[in-house]
Amino acid sequence: VITVTDIWRDKLLKRVNHGIKCTTILNVPDEDIFKLSLARKPRPENGCNLFYHGSFEEHFGVDTLIKAMVLVRKQIPNVKLNLYGGGRLYEPMMNLSKELGLDDCVHFNGGVPFFELPEILKKADIGVVPTKASVFSDEALSMKSLEYMTLGIPIVISKTTAHNYYYNDS
């Protein structure tokens, strides 16, 4: 049996401990596309560029991220949140941003081809992974986090069960 997290492997072994072999193979970024870039340099003197890329669905927490920007922009002058992706909640998230008066700091860029992401993400000072701890996503490891780290981009990430399992505060 192959699982994608050690958490799920451990649960499977507890439920079906009949001598089965169970291996974890993490879903990881494609190394031919996502490479550490020495050209990427944070530019905090020009403000701070936060990035989120991926689906706009409830369990990914984009709404939480947008709501947090009201407080973040009070603390960080010239902060920008760059959102890339699409999904069922894309338009409602645009409306939420507008309702909160965030047009000056939250930028919706739509979807882009996967292979273009590394070049786009070079502009990120911080990648944000606001995953909600829902039944669907609490034990899933975010691919976004691995992509940001592979590119050498620091992350701010939710404390879900999976994220706590694989990452510490450093």
GROMACS .gro file of C-alpha atoms in nm:
model
  170
    1VAL     CA    1   0.000   0.000   0.000
    2ILE     CA    2   0.127   0.348  -0.086
    3THR     CA    3   0.007   0.663   0.092
    4VAL     CA    4   0.100   1.029   0.049
    5THR     CA    5   0.158   1.119   0.417
    6ASP     CA    6   0.304   0.939   0.715
    7ILE     CA    7  -0.010   1.031   0.909
    8TRP     CA    8  -0.225   0.830   0.669
    9ARG     CA    9   0.028   0.546   0.667
   10ASP     CA   10   0.010   0.522   1.047
   11LYS     CA   11  -0.371   0.525   1.043
   12LEU     CA   12  -0.383   0.253   0.780
   13LEU     CA   13  -0.145   0.033   0.974
   14LYS     CA   14  -0.352   0.073   1.292
   15ARG     CA   15  -0.673  -0.019   1.109
   16VAL     CA   16  -0.541  -0.302   0.893
   17ASN     CA   17  -0.241  -0.442   1.075
   18HIS     CA   18  -0.226  -0.775   0.895
   19GLY     CA   19   0.140  -0.762   0.810
   20ILE     CA   20   0.086  -0.540   0.510
   21LYS     CA   21   0.370  -0.330   0.381
   22CYS     CA   22   0.284   0.038   0.368
   23THR     CA   23   0.508   0.310   0.226
   24THR     CA   24   0.476   0.687   0.217
   25ILE     CA   25   0.568   0.862  -0.105
   26LEU     CA   26   0.523   1.235  -0.069
   27ASN     CA   27   0.386   1.433  -0.358
   28VAL     CA   28   0.676   1.671  -0.428
   29PRO     CA   29   0.749   1.949  -0.677
   30ASP     CA   30   0.883   1.858  -1.019
   31GLU     CA   31   1.256   1.928  -0.989
   32ASP     CA   32   1.279   2.008  -1.360
   33ILE     CA   33   1.038   2.300  -1.308
   34PHE     CA   34   1.086   2.410  -0.945
   35LYS     CA   35   1.451   2.487  -0.871
   36LEU     CA   36   1.616   2.699  -0.607
   37SER     CA   37   1.678   3.036  -0.763
   38LEU     CA   38   1.972   3.239  -0.646
   39ALA     CA   39   1.833   3.530  -0.851
   40ARG     CA   40   1.536   3.560  -0.611
   41LYS     CA   41   1.609   3.820  -0.348
   42PRO     CA   42   1.357   3.956  -0.096
   43ARG     CA   43   1.294   4.329  -0.133
   44PRO     CA   44   1.153   4.440   0.205
   45GLU     CA   45   1.256   4.802   0.141
   46ASN     CA   46   0.992   4.813  -0.133
   47GLY     CA   47   0.725   4.669   0.094
   48CYS     CA   48   0.647   4.302   0.112
   49ASN     CA   49   0.514   4.076  -0.163
   50LEU     CA   50   0.295   3.796  -0.030
   51PHE     CA   51   0.197   3.521  -0.274
   52TYR     CA   52  -0.071   3.252  -0.282
   53HIS     CA   53  -0.115   3.021  -0.576
   54GLY     CA   54  -0.364   2.743  -0.622
   55SER     CA   55  -0.733   2.672  -0.604
   56PHE     CA   56  -0.989   2.910  -0.463
   57GLU     CA   57  -1.191   2.656  -0.266
   58GLU     CA   58  -1.317   2.671   0.093
   59HIS     CA   59  -1.063   2.433   0.248
   60PHE     CA   60  -0.765   2.629   0.110
   61GLY     CA   61  -0.847   2.932   0.329
   62VAL     CA   62  -0.813   3.212   0.075
   63ASP     CA   63  -1.099   3.390   0.253
   64THR     CA   64  -0.903   3.382   0.580
   65LEU     CA   65  -0.598   3.523   0.401
   66ILE     CA   66  -0.795   3.808   0.245
   67LYS     CA   67  -0.962   3.896   0.577
   68ALA     CA   68  -0.619   3.894   0.747
   69MET     CA   69  -0.492   4.150   0.497
   70VAL     CA   70  -0.695   4.419   0.675
   71LEU     CA   71  -0.464   4.374   0.976
   72VAL     CA   72  -0.148   4.293   0.780
   73ARG     CA   73  -0.150   4.615   0.581
   74LYS     CA   74  -0.173   4.813   0.907
   75GLN     CA   75   0.150   4.646   1.021
   76ILE     CA   76   0.345   4.628   0.694
   77PRO     CA   77   0.360   4.940   0.476
   78ASN     CA   78   0.330   4.874   0.103
   79VAL     CA   79   0.233   4.508   0.148
   80LYS     CA   80   0.090   4.340  -0.161
   81LEU     CA   81  -0.093   4.008  -0.177
   82ASN     CA   82  -0.064   3.844  -0.519
   83LEU     CA   83  -0.318   3.571  -0.582
   84TYR     CA   84  -0.276   3.325  -0.870
   85GLY     CA   85  -0.520   3.051  -0.954
   86GLY     CA   86  -0.888   2.995  -1.003
   87GLY     CA   87  -1.177   2.791  -0.884
   88ARG     CA   88  -1.532   2.799  -0.765
   89LEU     CA   89  -1.469   3.081  -0.513
   90TYR     CA   90  -1.253   3.306  -0.731
   91GLU     CA   91  -1.523   3.566  -0.796
   92PRO     CA   92  -1.657   3.561  -0.437
   93MET     CA   93  -1.301   3.621  -0.314
   94MET     CA   94  -1.268   3.918  -0.549
   95ASN     CA   95  -1.594   4.052  -0.406
   96LEU     CA   96  -1.472   3.996  -0.048
   97SER     CA   97  -1.153   4.188  -0.119
   98LYS     CA   98  -1.352   4.475  -0.269
   99GLU     CA   99  -1.597   4.479   0.026
  100LEU     CA  100  -1.302   4.505   0.268
  101GLY     CA  101  -1.150   4.792   0.070
  102LEU     CA  102  -0.837   4.599  -0.023
  103ASP     CA  103  -0.816   4.687  -0.394
  104ASP     CA  104  -0.489   4.873  -0.332
  105CYS     CA  105  -0.308   4.573  -0.183
  106VAL     CA  106  -0.479   4.251  -0.301
  107HIS     CA  107  -0.419   4.160  -0.667
  108PHE     CA  108  -0.603   3.881  -0.847
  109ASN     CA  109  -0.399   3.747  -1.138
  110GLY     CA  110  -0.605   3.449  -1.250
  111GLY     CA  111  -0.465   3.115  -1.351
  112VAL     CA  112  -0.131   3.065  -1.522
  113PRO     CA  113   0.027   2.758  -1.678
  114PHE     CA  114   0.200   2.546  -1.413
  115PHE     CA  115   0.539   2.570  -1.580
  116GLU     CA  116   0.530   2.953  -1.555
  117LEU     CA  117   0.486   2.955  -1.176
  118PRO     CA  118   0.854   2.943  -1.074
  119GLU     CA  119   0.935   3.259  -1.270
  120ILE     CA  120   0.629   3.438  -1.129
  121LEU     CA  121   0.701   3.324  -0.772
  122LYS     CA  122   1.056   3.470  -0.786
  123LYS     CA  123   0.891   3.801  -0.696
  124ALA     CA  124   0.760   3.659  -0.366
  125ASP     CA  125   0.905   3.766  -0.034
  126ILE     CA  126   0.676   3.523   0.149
  127GLY     CA  127   0.451   3.241   0.030
  128VAL     CA  128   0.129   3.198   0.226
  129VAL     CA  129  -0.041   2.862   0.278
  130PRO     CA  130  -0.368   2.937   0.466
  131THR     CA  131  -0.513   2.583   0.456
  132LYS     CA  132  -0.809   2.526   0.689
  133ALA     CA  133  -0.809   2.227   0.920
  134SER     CA  134  -1.117   2.069   0.761
  135VAL     CA  135  -1.196   1.700   0.732
  136PHE     CA  136  -1.069   1.715   0.375
  137SER     CA  137  -0.746   1.908   0.427
  138ASP     CA  138  -0.626   1.876   0.787
  139GLU     CA  139  -0.408   1.571   0.725
  140ALA     CA  140  -0.301   1.659   0.370
  141LEU     CA  141   0.042   1.810   0.311
  142SER     CA  142   0.025   2.124   0.100
  143MET     CA  143   0.207   2.106  -0.232
  144LYS     CA  144   0.222   2.488  -0.229
  145SER     CA  145   0.444   2.480   0.079
  146LEU     CA  146   0.687   2.241  -0.086
  147GLU     CA  147   0.696   2.451  -0.403
  148TYR     CA  148   0.773   2.769  -0.208
  149MET     CA  149   1.045   2.597  -0.006
  150THR     CA  150   1.199   2.439  -0.317
  151LEU     CA  151   1.227   2.788  -0.465
  152GLY     CA  152   1.384   2.920  -0.141
  153ILE     CA  153   1.080   3.131  -0.048
  154PRO     CA  154   0.995   3.156   0.324
  155ILE     CA  155   0.641   3.052   0.412
  156VAL     CA  156   0.368   3.140   0.654
  157ILE     CA  157   0.158   2.827   0.695
  158SER     CA  158  -0.149   2.715   0.888
  159LYS     CA  159  -0.099   2.479   1.180
  160THR     CA  160  -0.291   2.182   1.045
  161THR     CA  161  -0.218   1.829   1.163
  162ALA     CA  162  -0.009   1.752   0.853
  163HIS     CA  163   0.181   2.080   0.857
  164ASN     CA  164   0.263   2.032   1.227
  165TYR     CA  165   0.379   1.679   1.156
  166TYR     CA  166   0.626   1.780   0.883
  167TYR     CA  167   0.728   2.133   0.983
  168ASN     CA  168   0.841   2.304   1.300
  169ASP     CA  169   0.837   2.677   1.371
  170SER     CA  170   1.176   2.730   1.207
   0.00000   0.00000   0.00000
